[in-house]
Amino acid sequence: MLYMHDLWVNWFEGEENGYNVCHFHEWRKEDGIELVDQIPLLVIEEELFRFIENDLQELPKGLLDDVHKRTYMKKNQERKTIDYAAVVTDGKSVLVFDTLGYSLPVKKSRLIPRQERLVFDMVEGKRASIYHLENPAPKEYHILSLSPEKMAGLTRRERQLKQLLMMALDHLRHSDHPEEVGYWLTEWDPSQYGIIKGLTAESAWHRLYYGAIEGWSQQHEDLCGKLIKGQPFFETMWQSENQKSTQHLNSQN
């Protein structure tokens, strides 16, 4: 079995979508980067790689058995054994996972570019190990878990704010004030004012949702900022993300 040593990881916990497991250029100072002392490296088939990257379902038992207690972390000069963790690659992309003792890839990380290149050098010419997935449930995307296509090309900040916007739209749809939907659709697209009055709340919400789900722009950001006003949970998320992204930009300058 191949092993990697002194690996820098930046864990993203509970992320079912790979676009939220940030690549190195989007890492932030406050992310809490850790050092892995030793970890196995597996070459796997592309289907399984995408499954691990973009889902939170049970991993194949054979894979878990192969990596059991083969990873060590160093914390405060102490070497700690990790139950199930590995670096996996399909020869095109690289991902690190840690199950936290479960059978799901609960924590995921990318690698720094130098170590990612090392992975490709180490696996060159190697065949993929075959692991069988036991009846995986089909991946489903929805308003609170958008498809990769809807997040393509966005920065970390934009993805976070777009997810916040979708949460706010979902909350709007189930609020006790359906008449508000027409107001927010007018805010989003004033040109529709003439027909909005004749729409049901459900029809107006769908127009708003299908308009806002595409891309990201200042128009999206303005709508998000207005829509979350007066909702402490959403406002805290908004402020936190804007503060972190500002700090990240300042640290790069």
PDB file of C-alpha atoms in Angstrom:
ATOM      1  CA  MET A   1       0.000   0.000   0.000  1.00  0.00           C
ATOM      2  CA  LEU A   2       1.146   3.543  -0.804  1.00  0.00           C
ATOM      3  CA  TYR A   3       1.470   6.089   1.998  1.00  0.00           C
ATOM      4  CA  MET A   4       1.845   9.848   2.169  1.00  0.00           C
ATOM      5  CA  HIS A   5       3.539  11.719   5.004  1.00  0.00           C
ATOM      6  CA  ASP A   6       3.382  15.223   6.482  1.00  0.00           C
ATOM      7  CA  LEU A   7       0.198  16.107   4.648  1.00  0.00           C
ATOM      8  CA  TRP A   8      -1.540  19.462   5.145  1.00  0.00           C
ATOM      9  CA  VAL A   9      -5.328  19.142   5.240  1.00  0.00           C
ATOM     10  CA  ASN A  10      -8.151  21.638   5.586  1.00  0.00           C
ATOM     11  CA  TRP A  11     -11.219  19.686   6.680  1.00  0.00           C
ATOM     12  CA  PHE A  12     -14.701  20.570   5.497  1.00  0.00           C
ATOM     13  CA  GLU A  13     -17.115  18.637   7.664  1.00  0.00           C
ATOM     14  CA  GLY A  14     -20.508  17.286   6.619  1.00  0.00           C
ATOM     15  CA  GLU A  15     -20.230  18.529   3.030  1.00  0.00           C
ATOM     16  CA  GLU A  16     -22.070  16.343   0.570  1.00  0.00           C
ATOM     17  CA  ASN A  17     -21.106  18.466  -2.454  1.00  0.00           C
ATOM     18  CA  GLY A  18     -17.547  18.588  -3.701  1.00  0.00           C
ATOM     19  CA  TYR A  19     -17.809  22.252  -4.679  1.00  0.00           C
ATOM     20  CA  ASN A  20     -17.878  23.110  -0.963  1.00  0.00           C
ATOM     21  CA  VAL A  21     -14.631  21.229  -0.303  1.00  0.00           C
ATOM     22  CA  CYS A  22     -12.464  24.187  -1.221  1.00  0.00           C
ATOM     23  CA  HIS A  23      -9.312  23.971  -3.283  1.00  0.00           C
ATOM     24  CA  PHE A  24      -6.089  25.411  -1.882  1.00  0.00           C
ATOM     25  CA  HIS A  25      -6.454  28.874  -3.456  1.00  0.00           C
ATOM     26  CA  GLU A  26      -9.684  29.345  -1.465  1.00  0.00           C
ATOM     27  CA  TRP A  27      -8.324  28.259   1.912  1.00  0.00           C
ATOM     28  CA  ARG A  28      -8.518  30.872   4.647  1.00  0.00           C
ATOM     29  CA  LYS A  29      -6.315  31.574   7.663  1.00  0.00           C
ATOM     30  CA  GLU A  30      -9.083  30.749  10.121  1.00  0.00           C
ATOM     31  CA  ASP A  31      -9.885  27.384   8.505  1.00  0.00           C
ATOM     32  CA  GLY A  32      -7.768  25.451  11.014  1.00  0.00           C
ATOM     33  CA  ILE A  33      -5.344  23.516   8.819  1.00  0.00           C
ATOM     34  CA  GLU A  34      -3.985  20.273  10.319  1.00  0.00           C
ATOM     35  CA  LEU A  35      -0.957  18.077   9.714  1.00  0.00           C
ATOM     36  CA  VAL A  36      -1.379  14.372   8.949  1.00  0.00           C
ATOM     37  CA  ASP A  37       1.661  12.339   9.923  1.00  0.00           C
ATOM     38  CA  GLN A  38       0.880   9.302   7.751  1.00  0.00           C
ATOM     39  CA  ILE A  39      -2.084   8.342   5.571  1.00  0.00           C
ATOM     40  CA  PRO A  40      -2.717   5.634   2.928  1.00  0.00           C
ATOM     41  CA  LEU A  41      -3.077   6.598  -0.721  1.00  0.00           C
ATOM     42  CA  LEU A  42      -5.559   4.681  -2.894  1.00  0.00           C
ATOM     43  CA  VAL A  43      -6.111   4.763  -6.640  1.00  0.00           C
ATOM     44  CA  ILE A  44      -9.832   4.189  -7.230  1.00  0.00           C
ATOM     45  CA  GLU A  45     -12.246   4.233 -10.144  1.00  0.00           C
ATOM     46  CA  GLU A  46     -13.731   7.564 -11.216  1.00  0.00           C
ATOM     47  CA  GLU A  47     -17.289   6.540 -10.266  1.00  0.00           C
ATOM     48  CA  LEU A  48     -16.272   5.809  -6.679  1.00  0.00           C
ATOM     49  CA  PHE A  49     -14.159   8.970  -6.495  1.00  0.00           C
ATOM     50  CA  ARG A  50     -17.132  11.132  -7.537  1.00  0.00           C
ATOM     51  CA  PHE A  51     -19.315   9.237  -5.057  1.00  0.00           C
ATOM     52  CA  ILE A  52     -16.949  10.068  -2.177  1.00  0.00           C
ATOM     53  CA  GLU A  53     -16.490  13.642  -3.355  1.00  0.00           C
ATOM     54  CA  ASN A  54     -20.170  14.445  -3.864  1.00  0.00           C
ATOM     55  CA  ASP A  55     -22.078  12.388  -1.325  1.00  0.00           C
ATOM     56  CA  LEU A  56     -22.344  11.350   2.313  1.00  0.00           C
ATOM     57  CA  GLN A  57     -23.308   7.713   1.910  1.00  0.00           C
ATOM     58  CA  GLU A  58     -21.655   4.565   3.231  1.00  0.00           C
ATOM     59  CA  LEU A  59     -18.268   3.722   1.775  1.00  0.00           C
ATOM     60  CA  PRO A  60     -17.488   0.214   0.511  1.00  0.00           C
ATOM     61  CA  LYS A  61     -16.574  -2.131   3.363  1.00  0.00           C
ATOM     62  CA  GLY A  62     -13.495  -3.369   1.494  1.00  0.00           C
ATOM     63  CA  LEU A  63     -12.120   0.156   1.248  1.00  0.00           C
ATOM     64  CA  LEU A  64     -12.735   0.811   4.952  1.00  0.00           C
ATOM     65  CA  ASP A  65     -11.057  -2.466   5.886  1.00  0.00           C
ATOM     66  CA  ASP A  66      -8.014  -1.624   3.752  1.00  0.00           C
ATOM     67  CA  VAL A  67      -7.409   1.737   5.444  1.00  0.00           C
ATOM     68  CA  HIS A  68      -8.433   0.791   8.994  1.00  0.00           C
ATOM     69  CA  LYS A  69      -6.125   2.411  11.584  1.00  0.00           C
ATOM     70  CA  ARG A  70      -3.436   3.189   8.998  1.00  0.00           C
ATOM     71  CA  THR A  71      -3.613   6.960   9.441  1.00  0.00           C
ATOM     72  CA  TYR A  72      -1.816   8.954  12.142  1.00  0.00           C
ATOM     73  CA  MET A  73      -2.286  12.580  13.122  1.00  0.00           C
ATOM     74  CA  LYS A  74       0.137  14.593  15.218  1.00  0.00           C
ATOM     75  CA  LYS A  75      -1.333  16.835  17.892  1.00  0.00           C
ATOM     76  CA  ASN A  76       0.750  18.436  20.639  1.00  0.00           C
ATOM     77  CA  GLN A  77       3.598  16.024  19.885  1.00  0.00           C
ATOM     78  CA  GLU A  78       1.237  13.048  20.355  1.00  0.00           C
ATOM     79  CA  ARG A  79       0.594  10.558  17.563  1.00  0.00           C
ATOM     80  CA  LYS A  80      -3.109   9.745  17.297  1.00  0.00           C
ATOM     81  CA  THR A  81      -4.504   6.815  15.286  1.00  0.00           C
ATOM     82  CA  ILE A  82      -7.423   7.567  12.953  1.00  0.00           C
ATOM     83  CA  ASP A  83      -9.926   4.766  12.325  1.00  0.00           C
ATOM     84  CA  TYR A  84     -10.782   5.331   8.679  1.00  0.00           C
ATOM     85  CA  ALA A  85      -9.040   7.928   6.511  1.00  0.00           C
ATOM     86  CA  ALA A  86      -7.265   7.984   3.163  1.00  0.00           C
ATOM     87  CA  VAL A  87      -6.117  10.027   0.220  1.00  0.00           C
ATOM     88  CA  VAL A  88      -8.005   8.894  -2.885  1.00  0.00           C
ATOM     89  CA  THR A  89      -7.448   9.705  -6.541  1.00  0.00           C
ATOM     90  CA  ASP A  90      -8.890   8.631  -9.863  1.00  0.00           C
ATOM     91  CA  GLY A  91      -5.772   9.884 -11.623  1.00  0.00           C
ATOM     92  CA  LYS A  92      -7.402  13.232 -12.415  1.00  0.00           C
ATOM     93  CA  SER A  93      -8.458  14.648  -9.048  1.00  0.00           C
ATOM     94  CA  VAL A  94      -7.395  14.152  -5.432  1.00  0.00           C
ATOM     95  CA  LEU A  95      -9.385  14.105  -2.190  1.00  0.00           C
ATOM     96  CA  VAL A  96      -8.717  13.242   1.460  1.00  0.00           C
ATOM     97  CA  PHE A  97     -11.469  11.864   3.705  1.00  0.00           C
ATOM     98  CA  ASP A  98     -11.884  10.972   7.359  1.00  0.00           C
ATOM     99  CA  THR A  99     -15.006   9.121   8.539  1.00  0.00           C
ATOM    100  CA  LEU A 100     -14.626  10.125  12.219  1.00  0.00           C
ATOM    101  CA  GLY A 101     -15.042   6.443  13.024  1.00  0.00           C
ATOM    102  CA  TYR A 102     -18.239   6.024  10.982  1.00  0.00           C
ATOM    103  CA  SER A 103     -18.620   4.519   7.517  1.00  0.00           C
ATOM    104  CA  LEU A 104     -19.324   7.845   5.765  1.00  0.00           C
ATOM    105  CA  PRO A 105     -16.791  10.401   4.450  1.00  0.00           C
ATOM    106  CA  VAL A 106     -17.761  12.961   7.110  1.00  0.00           C
ATOM    107  CA  LYS A 107     -14.685  15.179   6.683  1.00  0.00           C
ATOM    108  CA  LYS A 108     -13.110  15.981   3.321  1.00  0.00           C
ATOM    109  CA  SER A 109     -10.131  18.031   2.210  1.00  0.00           C
ATOM    110  CA  ARG A 110      -8.189  18.984  -0.888  1.00  0.00           C
ATOM    111  CA  LEU A 111      -4.387  19.112  -0.902  1.00  0.00           C
ATOM    112  CA  ILE A 112      -1.877  21.868  -1.456  1.00  0.00           C
ATOM    113  CA  PRO A 113      -0.653  21.880  -5.090  1.00  0.00           C
ATOM    114  CA  ARG A 114       2.813  20.439  -4.327  1.00  0.00           C
ATOM    115  CA  GLN A 115       1.323  17.438  -2.511  1.00  0.00           C
ATOM    116  CA  GLU A 116      -1.344  16.986  -5.168  1.00  0.00           C
ATOM    117  CA  ARG A 117       1.393  16.732  -7.814  1.00  0.00           C
ATOM    118  CA  LEU A 118       3.170  14.201  -5.611  1.00  0.00           C
ATOM    119  CA  VAL A 119       0.017  12.057  -5.606  1.00  0.00           C
ATOM    120  CA  PHE A 120      -0.034  11.960  -9.401  1.00  0.00           C
ATOM    121  CA  ASP A 121       3.664  11.052  -9.502  1.00  0.00           C
ATOM    122  CA  MET A 122       3.150   8.249  -6.965  1.00  0.00           C
ATOM    123  CA  VAL A 123       0.184   6.658  -8.764  1.00  0.00           C
ATOM    124  CA  GLU A 124       1.497   6.949 -12.311  1.00  0.00           C
ATOM    125  CA  GLY A 125       1.069   3.598 -14.039  1.00  0.00           C
ATOM    126  CA  LYS A 126      -0.852   2.107 -11.101  1.00  0.00           C
ATOM    127  CA  ARG A 127      -4.173   0.330 -11.637  1.00  0.00           C
ATOM    128  CA  ALA A 128      -7.261   1.371  -9.733  1.00  0.00           C
ATOM    129  CA  SER A 129      -8.334  -0.832  -6.820  1.00  0.00           C
ATOM    130  CA  ILE A 130     -11.853  -2.160  -7.326  1.00  0.00           C
ATOM    131  CA  TYR A 131     -14.389  -1.543  -4.563  1.00  0.00           C
ATOM    132  CA  HIS A 132     -18.082  -2.278  -4.938  1.00  0.00           C
ATOM    133  CA  LEU A 133     -20.764   0.158  -3.800  1.00  0.00           C
ATOM    134  CA  GLU A 134     -23.691  -1.576  -2.117  1.00  0.00           C
ATOM    135  CA  ASN A 135     -26.956  -0.124  -3.478  1.00  0.00           C
ATOM    136  CA  PRO A 136     -26.080   3.568  -3.257  1.00  0.00           C
ATOM    137  CA  ALA A 137     -29.076   5.906  -3.249  1.00  0.00           C
ATOM    138  CA  PRO A 138     -29.240   8.169  -6.329  1.00  0.00           C
ATOM    139  CA  LYS A 139     -27.813  11.618  -5.735  1.00  0.00           C
ATOM    140  CA  GLU A 140     -30.582  14.220  -5.511  1.00  0.00           C
ATOM    141  CA  TYR A 141     -30.132  17.960  -5.846  1.00  0.00           C
ATOM    142  CA  HIS A 142     -32.640  20.471  -4.490  1.00  0.00           C
ATOM    143  CA  ILE A 143     -32.928  24.072  -3.287  1.00  0.00           C
ATOM    144  CA  LEU A 144     -30.740  23.437  -0.241  1.00  0.00           C
ATOM    145  CA  SER A 145     -28.226  21.328  -2.177  1.00  0.00           C
ATOM    146  CA  LEU A 146     -27.757  22.812  -5.637  1.00  0.00           C
ATOM    147  CA  SER A 147     -26.221  20.898  -8.510  1.00  0.00           C
ATOM    148  CA  PRO A 148     -22.566  21.605  -9.404  1.00  0.00           C
ATOM    149  CA  GLU A 149     -23.727  23.312 -12.606  1.00  0.00           C
ATOM    150  CA  LYS A 150     -25.489  25.988 -10.554  1.00  0.00           C
ATOM    151  CA  MET A 151     -22.296  26.689  -8.592  1.00  0.00           C
ATOM    152  CA  ALA A 152     -19.839  26.514 -11.498  1.00  0.00           C
ATOM    153  CA  GLY A 153     -17.438  29.439 -11.733  1.00  0.00           C
ATOM    154  CA  LEU A 154     -18.389  30.968  -8.378  1.00  0.00           C
ATOM    155  CA  THR A 155     -15.929  31.931  -5.655  1.00  0.00           C
ATOM    156  CA  ARG A 156     -16.116  30.501  -2.143  1.00  0.00           C
ATOM    157  CA  ARG A 157     -17.885  33.639  -0.919  1.00  0.00           C
ATOM    158  CA  GLU A 158     -20.360  33.579  -3.804  1.00  0.00           C
ATOM    159  CA  ARG A 159     -21.184  29.905  -3.217  1.00  0.00           C
ATOM    160  CA  GLN A 160     -21.795  30.547   0.479  1.00  0.00           C
ATOM    161  CA  LEU A 161     -24.028  33.535  -0.215  1.00  0.00           C
ATOM    162  CA  LYS A 162     -25.899  31.676  -2.940  1.00  0.00           C
ATOM    163  CA  GLN A 163     -26.633  28.876  -0.471  1.00  0.00           C
ATOM    164  CA  LEU A 164     -27.836  31.507   1.992  1.00  0.00           C
ATOM    165  CA  LEU A 165     -30.078  33.013  -0.699  1.00  0.00           C
ATOM    166  CA  MET A 166     -31.573  29.588  -1.416  1.00  0.00           C
ATOM    167  CA  MET A 167     -32.225  29.060   2.312  1.00  0.00           C
ATOM    168  CA  ALA A 168     -33.952  32.445   2.459  1.00  0.00           C
ATOM    169  CA  LEU A 169     -36.059  31.619  -0.615  1.00  0.00           C
ATOM    170  CA  ASP A 170     -37.036  28.268   0.894  1.00  0.00           C
ATOM    171  CA  HIS A 171     -38.040  30.070   4.096  1.00  0.00           C
ATOM    172  CA  LEU A 172     -40.045  32.602   2.051  1.00  0.00           C
ATOM    173  CA  ARG A 173     -41.927  29.835   0.270  1.00  0.00           C
ATOM    174  CA  HIS A 174     -43.110  28.354   3.584  1.00  0.00           C
ATOM    175  CA  SER A 175     -43.715  31.636   5.413  1.00  0.00           C
ATOM    176  CA  ASP A 176     -47.068  32.764   6.787  1.00  0.00           C
ATOM    177  CA  HIS A 177     -47.097  35.743   4.433  1.00  0.00           C
ATOM    178  CA  PRO A 178     -47.398  34.456   0.839  1.00  0.00           C
ATOM    179  CA  GLU A 179     -48.257  37.936  -0.397  1.00  0.00           C
ATOM    180  CA  GLU A 180     -44.613  38.895   0.209  1.00  0.00           C
ATOM    181  CA  VAL A 181     -43.488  36.725  -2.699  1.00  0.00           C
ATOM    182  CA  GLY A 182     -44.908  39.140  -5.271  1.00  0.00           C
ATOM    183  CA  TYR A 183     -43.053  41.998  -3.612  1.00  0.00           C
ATOM    184  CA  TRP A 184     -39.720  40.152  -3.746  1.00  0.00           C
ATOM    185  CA  LEU A 185     -40.283  39.109  -7.373  1.00  0.00           C
ATOM    186  CA  THR A 186     -40.832  42.787  -8.208  1.00  0.00           C
ATOM    187  CA  GLU A 187     -37.584  43.624  -6.372  1.00  0.00           C
ATOM    188  CA  TRP A 188     -35.805  40.969  -8.417  1.00  0.00           C
ATOM    189  CA  ASP A 189     -37.325  41.875 -11.774  1.00  0.00           C
ATOM    190  CA  PRO A 190     -39.370  45.105 -11.873  1.00  0.00           C
ATOM    191  CA  SER A 191     -40.173  44.495 -15.541  1.00  0.00           C
ATOM    192  CA  GLN A 192     -42.551  41.717 -14.452  1.00  0.00           C
ATOM    193  CA  TYR A 193     -44.644  44.104 -12.340  1.00  0.00           C
ATOM    194  CA  GLY A 194     -47.514  44.099 -14.819  1.00  0.00           C
ATOM    195  CA  ILE A 195     -48.053  40.344 -14.658  1.00  0.00           C
ATOM    196  CA  ILE A 196     -47.070  39.741 -11.039  1.00  0.00           C
ATOM    197  CA  LYS A 197     -50.441  40.986  -9.794  1.00  0.00           C
ATOM    198  CA  GLY A 198     -52.140  38.140 -11.640  1.00  0.00           C
ATOM    199  CA  LEU A 199     -49.845  35.401 -10.327  1.00  0.00           C
ATOM    200  CA  THR A 200     -50.498  33.068  -7.419  1.00  0.00           C
ATOM    201  CA  ALA A 201     -47.925  33.133  -4.633  1.00  0.00           C
ATOM    202  CA  GLU A 202     -46.653  29.733  -5.780  1.00  0.00           C
ATOM    203  CA  SER A 203     -46.245  30.853  -9.402  1.00  0.00           C
ATOM    204  CA  ALA A 204     -44.489  34.039  -8.323  1.00  0.00           C
ATOM    205  CA  TRP A 205     -42.143  32.074  -6.070  1.00  0.00           C
ATOM    206  CA  HIS A 206     -41.186  29.718  -8.903  1.00  0.00           C
ATOM    207  CA  ARG A 207     -40.413  32.671 -11.185  1.00  0.00           C
ATOM    208  CA  LEU A 208     -38.210  34.122  -8.463  1.00  0.00           C
ATOM    209  CA  TYR A 209     -36.492  30.816  -7.735  1.00  0.00           C
ATOM    210  CA  TYR A 210     -35.780  29.913 -11.361  1.00  0.00           C
ATOM    211  CA  GLY A 211     -34.427  33.402 -11.971  1.00  0.00           C
ATOM    212  CA  ALA A 212     -32.168  33.430  -8.916  1.00  0.00           C
ATOM    213  CA  ILE A 213     -30.856  29.881  -9.300  1.00  0.00           C
ATOM    214  CA  GLU A 214     -28.753  30.788 -12.343  1.00  0.00           C
ATOM    215  CA  GLY A 215     -25.278  32.261 -11.830  1.00  0.00           C
ATOM    216  CA  TRP A 216     -24.359  34.983  -9.355  1.00  0.00           C
ATOM    217  CA  SER A 217     -24.355  38.754  -9.751  1.00  0.00           C
ATOM    218  CA  GLN A 218     -24.744  41.992  -7.812  1.00  0.00           C
ATOM    219  CA  GLN A 219     -28.470  41.566  -8.361  1.00  0.00           C
ATOM    220  CA  HIS A 220     -28.341  38.221  -6.514  1.00  0.00           C
ATOM    221  CA  GLU A 221     -26.315  39.744  -3.695  1.00  0.00           C
ATOM    222  CA  ASP A 222     -28.699  42.693  -3.314  1.00  0.00           C
ATOM    223  CA  LEU A 223     -31.717  40.381  -3.163  1.00  0.00           C
ATOM    224  CA  CYS A 224     -30.032  38.147  -0.592  1.00  0.00           C
ATOM    225  CA  GLY A 225     -29.060  41.094   1.615  1.00  0.00           C
ATOM    226  CA  LYS A 226     -32.618  42.474   1.581  1.00  0.00           C
ATOM    227  CA  LEU A 227     -34.380  39.129   1.926  1.00  0.00           C
ATOM    228  CA  ILE A 228     -32.587  38.143   5.130  1.00  0.00           C
ATOM    229  CA  LYS A 229     -33.173  41.462   6.945  1.00  0.00           C
ATOM    230  CA  GLY A 230     -34.777  40.908  10.340  1.00  0.00           C
ATOM    231  CA  GLN A 231     -33.908  37.198  10.471  1.00  0.00           C
ATOM    232  CA  PRO A 232     -31.100  36.879  13.037  1.00  0.00           C
ATOM    233  CA  PHE A 233     -29.894  33.409  11.974  1.00  0.00           C
ATOM    234  CA  PHE A 234     -29.540  34.417   8.320  1.00  0.00           C
ATOM    235  CA  GLU A 235     -28.077  37.815   9.204  1.00  0.00           C
ATOM    236  CA  THR A 236     -25.379  36.164  11.316  1.00  0.00           C
ATOM    237  CA  MET A 237     -24.424  33.886   8.395  1.00  0.00           C
ATOM    238  CA  TRP A 238     -24.323  36.885   6.045  1.00  0.00           C
ATOM    239  CA  GLN A 239     -22.122  38.945   8.359  1.00  0.00           C
ATOM    240  CA  SER A 240     -19.828  36.015   9.119  1.00  0.00           C
ATOM    241  CA  GLU A 241     -19.217  35.179   5.456  1.00  0.00           C
ATOM    242  CA  ASN A 242     -18.593  38.787   4.467  1.00  0.00           C
ATOM    243  CA  GLN A 243     -16.212  39.275   7.380  1.00  0.00           C
ATOM    244  CA  LYS A 244     -14.248  36.101   6.567  1.00  0.00           C
ATOM    245  CA  SER A 245     -13.976  36.888   2.866  1.00  0.00           C
ATOM    246  CA  THR A 246     -12.792  40.434   3.648  1.00  0.00           C
ATOM    247  CA  GLN A 247     -10.122  39.087   6.003  1.00  0.00           C
ATOM    248  CA  HIS A 248      -9.035  36.580   3.344  1.00  0.00           C
ATOM    249  CA  LEU A 249      -8.711  39.312   0.700  1.00  0.00           C
ATOM    250  CA  ASN A 250      -6.754  41.538   3.086  1.00  0.00           C
ATOM    251  CA  SER A 251      -4.356  38.693   3.930  1.00  0.00           C
ATOM    252  CA  GLN A 252      -3.614  38.202   0.221  1.00  0.00           C
ATOM    253  CA  ASN A 253      -2.800  41.881  -0.375  1.00  0.00           C
TER     254      ASN A 253
END
